[in-house]
PDB file of C-alpha atoms in Angstrom:
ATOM      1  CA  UNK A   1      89.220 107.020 109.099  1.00  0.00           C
ATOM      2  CA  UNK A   2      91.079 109.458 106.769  1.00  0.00           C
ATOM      3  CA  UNK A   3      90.219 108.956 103.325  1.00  0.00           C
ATOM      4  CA  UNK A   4      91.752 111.917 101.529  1.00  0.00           C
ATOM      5  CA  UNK A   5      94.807 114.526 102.038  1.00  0.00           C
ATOM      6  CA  UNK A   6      94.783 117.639  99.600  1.00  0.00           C
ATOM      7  CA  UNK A   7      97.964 119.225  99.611  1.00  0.00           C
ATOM      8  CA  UNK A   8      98.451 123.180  98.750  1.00  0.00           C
ATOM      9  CA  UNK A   9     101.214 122.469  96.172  1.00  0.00           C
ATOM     10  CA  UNK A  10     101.464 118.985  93.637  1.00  0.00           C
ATOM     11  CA  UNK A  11     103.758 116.289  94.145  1.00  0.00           C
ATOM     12  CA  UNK A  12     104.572 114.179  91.540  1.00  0.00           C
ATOM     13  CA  UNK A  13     103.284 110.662  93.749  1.00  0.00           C
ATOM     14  CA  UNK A  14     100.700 108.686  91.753  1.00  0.00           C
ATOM     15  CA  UNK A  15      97.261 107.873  93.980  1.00  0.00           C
ATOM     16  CA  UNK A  16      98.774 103.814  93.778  1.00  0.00           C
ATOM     17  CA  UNK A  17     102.369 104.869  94.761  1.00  0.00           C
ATOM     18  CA  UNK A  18     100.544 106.282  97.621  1.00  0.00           C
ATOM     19  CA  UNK A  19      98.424 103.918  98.920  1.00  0.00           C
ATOM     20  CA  UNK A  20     101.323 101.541  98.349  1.00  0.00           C
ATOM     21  CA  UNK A  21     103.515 103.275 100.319  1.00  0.00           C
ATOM     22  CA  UNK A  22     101.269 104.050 103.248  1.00  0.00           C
ATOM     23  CA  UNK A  23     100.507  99.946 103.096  1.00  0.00           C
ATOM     24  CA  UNK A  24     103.946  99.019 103.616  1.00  0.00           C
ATOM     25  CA  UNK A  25     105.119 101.275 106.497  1.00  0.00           C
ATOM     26  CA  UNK A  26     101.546 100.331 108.385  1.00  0.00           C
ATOM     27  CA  UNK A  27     102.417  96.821 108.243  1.00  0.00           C
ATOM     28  CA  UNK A  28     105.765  97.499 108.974  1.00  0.00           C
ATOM     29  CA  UNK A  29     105.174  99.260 112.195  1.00  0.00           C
ATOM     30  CA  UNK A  30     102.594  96.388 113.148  1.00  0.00           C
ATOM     31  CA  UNK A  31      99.820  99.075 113.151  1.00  0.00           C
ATOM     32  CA  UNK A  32      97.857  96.792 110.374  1.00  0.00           C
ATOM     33  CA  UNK A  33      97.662  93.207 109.518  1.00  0.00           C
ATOM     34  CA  UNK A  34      99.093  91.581 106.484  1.00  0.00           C
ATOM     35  CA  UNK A  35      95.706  91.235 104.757  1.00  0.00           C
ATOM     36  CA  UNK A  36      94.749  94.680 105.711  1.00  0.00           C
ATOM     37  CA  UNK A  37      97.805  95.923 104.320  1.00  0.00           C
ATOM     38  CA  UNK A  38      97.660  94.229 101.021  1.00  0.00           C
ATOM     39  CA  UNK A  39      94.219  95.668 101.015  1.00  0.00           C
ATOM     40  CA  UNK A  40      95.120  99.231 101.433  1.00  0.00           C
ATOM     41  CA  UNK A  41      97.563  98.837  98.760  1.00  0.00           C
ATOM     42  CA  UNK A  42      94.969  97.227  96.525  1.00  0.00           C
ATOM     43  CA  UNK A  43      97.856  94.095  95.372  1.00  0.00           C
ATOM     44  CA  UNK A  44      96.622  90.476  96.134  1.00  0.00           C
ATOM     45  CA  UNK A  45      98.085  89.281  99.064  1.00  0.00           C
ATOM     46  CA  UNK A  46     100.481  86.835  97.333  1.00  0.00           C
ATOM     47  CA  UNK A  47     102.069  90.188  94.973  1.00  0.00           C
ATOM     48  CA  UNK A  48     101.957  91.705  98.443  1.00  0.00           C
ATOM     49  CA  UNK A  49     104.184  89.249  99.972  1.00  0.00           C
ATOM     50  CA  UNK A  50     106.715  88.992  97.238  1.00  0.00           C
ATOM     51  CA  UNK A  51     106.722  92.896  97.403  1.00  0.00           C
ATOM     52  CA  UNK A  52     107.346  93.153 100.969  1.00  0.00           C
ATOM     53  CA  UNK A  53     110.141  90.266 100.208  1.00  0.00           C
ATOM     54  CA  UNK A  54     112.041  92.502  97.837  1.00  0.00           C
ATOM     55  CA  UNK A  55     112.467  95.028 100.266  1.00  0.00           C
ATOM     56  CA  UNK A  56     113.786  92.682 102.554  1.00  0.00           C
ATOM     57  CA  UNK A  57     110.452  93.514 105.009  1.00  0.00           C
ATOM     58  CA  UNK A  58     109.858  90.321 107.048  1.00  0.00           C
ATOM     59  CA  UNK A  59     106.182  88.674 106.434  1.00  0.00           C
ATOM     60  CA  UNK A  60     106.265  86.451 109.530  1.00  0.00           C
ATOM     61  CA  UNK A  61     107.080  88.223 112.762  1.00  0.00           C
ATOM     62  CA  UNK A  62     108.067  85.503 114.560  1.00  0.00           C
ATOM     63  CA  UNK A  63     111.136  86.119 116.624  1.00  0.00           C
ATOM     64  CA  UNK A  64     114.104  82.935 117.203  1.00  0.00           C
ATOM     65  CA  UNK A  65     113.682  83.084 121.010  1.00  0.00           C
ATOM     66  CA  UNK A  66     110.151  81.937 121.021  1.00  0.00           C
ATOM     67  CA  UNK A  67     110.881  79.480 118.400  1.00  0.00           C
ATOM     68  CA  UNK A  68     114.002  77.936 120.133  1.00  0.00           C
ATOM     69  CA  UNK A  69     111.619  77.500 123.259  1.00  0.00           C
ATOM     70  CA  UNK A  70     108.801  76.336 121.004  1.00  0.00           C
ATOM     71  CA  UNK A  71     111.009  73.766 119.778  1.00  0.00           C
ATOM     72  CA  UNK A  72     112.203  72.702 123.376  1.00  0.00           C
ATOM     73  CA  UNK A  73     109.052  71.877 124.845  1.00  0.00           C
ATOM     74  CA  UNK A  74     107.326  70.301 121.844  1.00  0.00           C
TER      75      UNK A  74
END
């Protein structure tokens, strides 16, 4: 697993920005769990959540479909 990326010129992103960032668009693009996310981005899963919240970011990928038939054959 990549662990560090050196770049030839600065940019002005803190290390936490960073790891933030990379956290979010992982979980966003269902390449990591929620947990695993929140754990790459070093915030305790419930400051994770509220996070992803504010950004509008959906926590439970559940879609309406499933849940209408869910509902239907309970």
């Amino acid at each position: 697993m990549l662990t560090e990326v050196k770049f030839k010129k600065p940019i002005d992103v803190s290390e936490a920005d960073a790891k933030l960032y990379l956290a979010v668009k992982l979980f966003e693009e269902h390449r990591v769990s929620l947990e695993k996310a929140s754990e790459i981005a070093e915030y305790p899963l419930d400051k994770f959540i509220e996070l992803l919240s504010g950004k509008n970011i959906p926590v439970i990928d559940y879609p309406v479909e499933d849940l209408k038939e869910d509902i239907l054959n309970a």
